[in-house]
Amino acid sequence: MEHALLRYPDNRKRNPSLGIKKELIVTSEDDVAKFYENGNGAAGTRVRNAMHQVKGLAQKIRNEVTSKKNSVK
């Protein structure tokens, strides 16, 4: 299931993926608290899904940085 923030790309000029990644982490804070403080399993699943999406976005950013770095040489 795709997080709602991924369906509405950020309009920032520098790196929209980075902005979306930050927002995914921030919007997951409530679910993290629900999972760790109350043992809410559904909240834990939402956290795991959000972190999986963050991982994918992080890899995309790494690939973009590597590509840009290598094209300068």
PDB file of C-alpha atoms in Angstrom:
ATOM      1  CA  MET A   1       0.000   0.000   0.000  1.00  0.00           C
ATOM      2  CA  GLU A   2       1.478   3.311  -1.082  1.00  0.00           C
ATOM      3  CA  HIS A   3       1.615   6.122   1.454  1.00  0.00           C
ATOM      4  CA  ALA A   4      -0.634   9.062   0.551  1.00  0.00           C
ATOM      5  CA  LEU A   5       2.360  11.435   0.403  1.00  0.00           C
ATOM      6  CA  LEU A   6       3.860   9.456  -2.465  1.00  0.00           C
ATOM      7  CA  ARG A   7       0.776  10.090  -4.595  1.00  0.00           C
ATOM      8  CA  TYR A   8       1.219  13.854  -4.307  1.00  0.00           C
ATOM      9  CA  PRO A   9       4.818  14.681  -5.242  1.00  0.00           C
ATOM     10  CA  ASP A  10       6.475  17.522  -3.414  1.00  0.00           C
ATOM     11  CA  ASN A  11       7.072  20.584  -5.598  1.00  0.00           C
ATOM     12  CA  ARG A  12      10.429  21.480  -4.080  1.00  0.00           C
ATOM     13  CA  LYS A  13      13.027  22.232  -6.737  1.00  0.00           C
ATOM     14  CA  ARG A  14      16.077  20.638  -5.123  1.00  0.00           C
ATOM     15  CA  ASN A  15      14.999  17.094  -4.429  1.00  0.00           C
ATOM     16  CA  PRO A  16      11.337  16.208  -4.066  1.00  0.00           C
ATOM     17  CA  SER A  17      12.209  12.679  -2.927  1.00  0.00           C
ATOM     18  CA  LEU A  18      14.060  14.037   0.080  1.00  0.00           C
ATOM     19  CA  GLY A  19      11.088  16.178   1.083  1.00  0.00           C
ATOM     20  CA  ILE A  20       8.718  13.241   0.766  1.00  0.00           C
ATOM     21  CA  LYS A  21      11.096  11.082   2.809  1.00  0.00           C
ATOM     22  CA  LYS A  22      11.160  13.645   5.618  1.00  0.00           C
ATOM     23  CA  GLU A  23       7.372  13.931   5.574  1.00  0.00           C
ATOM     24  CA  LEU A  24       6.944  10.146   5.687  1.00  0.00           C
ATOM     25  CA  ILE A  25       9.085   9.973   8.808  1.00  0.00           C
ATOM     26  CA  VAL A  26       7.316  12.892  10.480  1.00  0.00           C
ATOM     27  CA  THR A  27       3.845  11.550   9.696  1.00  0.00           C
ATOM     28  CA  SER A  28       4.827   8.141  11.101  1.00  0.00           C
ATOM     29  CA  GLU A  29       5.667   9.536  14.556  1.00  0.00           C
ATOM     30  CA  ASP A  30       2.152   8.990  15.920  1.00  0.00           C
ATOM     31  CA  ASP A  31       2.146   5.386  14.757  1.00  0.00           C
ATOM     32  CA  VAL A  32       5.594   4.811  16.290  1.00  0.00           C
ATOM     33  CA  ALA A  33       4.277   6.060  19.640  1.00  0.00           C
ATOM     34  CA  LYS A  34       1.132   3.927  19.336  1.00  0.00           C
ATOM     35  CA  PHE A  35       3.214   0.848  18.626  1.00  0.00           C
ATOM     36  CA  TYR A  36       5.886   1.284  21.291  1.00  0.00           C
ATOM     37  CA  GLU A  37       3.738   2.788  24.035  1.00  0.00           C
ATOM     38  CA  ASN A  38       0.488   0.870  23.522  1.00  0.00           C
ATOM     39  CA  GLY A  39       1.587  -2.221  21.630  1.00  0.00           C
ATOM     40  CA  ASN A  40      -0.762  -1.406  18.746  1.00  0.00           C
ATOM     41  CA  GLY A  41       0.094  -3.985  16.080  1.00  0.00           C
ATOM     42  CA  ALA A  42      -1.693  -2.156  13.242  1.00  0.00           C
ATOM     43  CA  ALA A  43       0.363   0.953  13.980  1.00  0.00           C
ATOM     44  CA  GLY A  44       3.508  -1.185  13.822  1.00  0.00           C
ATOM     45  CA  THR A  45       2.487  -2.417  10.380  1.00  0.00           C
ATOM     46  CA  ARG A  46       1.971   1.179   9.197  1.00  0.00           C
ATOM     47  CA  VAL A  47       5.415   2.116  10.545  1.00  0.00           C
ATOM     48  CA  ARG A  48       7.027  -0.827   8.763  1.00  0.00           C
ATOM     49  CA  ASN A  49       5.327   0.131   5.479  1.00  0.00           C
ATOM     50  CA  ALA A  50       6.379   3.777   5.809  1.00  0.00           C
ATOM     51  CA  MET A  51       9.981   2.778   6.596  1.00  0.00           C
ATOM     52  CA  HIS A  52      10.010   0.467   3.582  1.00  0.00           C
ATOM     53  CA  GLN A  53       8.968   3.403   1.397  1.00  0.00           C
ATOM     54  CA  VAL A  54      11.633   5.597   3.031  1.00  0.00           C
ATOM     55  CA  LYS A  55      14.217   2.924   2.211  1.00  0.00           C
ATOM     56  CA  GLY A  56      13.150   2.933  -1.448  1.00  0.00           C
ATOM     57  CA  LEU A  57      13.289   6.712  -1.645  1.00  0.00           C
ATOM     58  CA  ALA A  58      16.701   6.734   0.038  1.00  0.00           C
ATOM     59  CA  GLN A  59      18.002   4.327  -2.598  1.00  0.00           C
ATOM     60  CA  LYS A  60      16.567   6.524  -5.345  1.00  0.00           C
ATOM     61  CA  ILE A  61      18.351   9.561  -3.887  1.00  0.00           C
ATOM     62  CA  ARG A  62      21.616   7.601  -3.601  1.00  0.00           C
ATOM     63  CA  ASN A  63      21.362   6.585  -7.257  1.00  0.00           C
ATOM     64  CA  GLU A  64      20.648  10.176  -8.345  1.00  0.00           C
ATOM     65  CA  VAL A  65      23.617  11.508  -6.348  1.00  0.00           C
ATOM     66  CA  THR A  66      25.935   8.839  -7.736  1.00  0.00           C
ATOM     67  CA  SER A  67      24.780   9.502 -11.283  1.00  0.00           C
ATOM     68  CA  LYS A  68      25.224  13.247 -10.940  1.00  0.00           C
ATOM     69  CA  LYS A  69      28.621  12.839  -9.258  1.00  0.00           C
ATOM     70  CA  ASN A  70      29.864  10.521 -12.002  1.00  0.00           C
ATOM     71  CA  SER A  71      28.588  12.765 -14.802  1.00  0.00           C
ATOM     72  CA  VAL A  72      30.711  15.690 -13.524  1.00  0.00           C
ATOM     73  CA  LYS A  73      33.954  13.735 -14.016  1.00  0.00           C
TER      74      LYS A  73
END
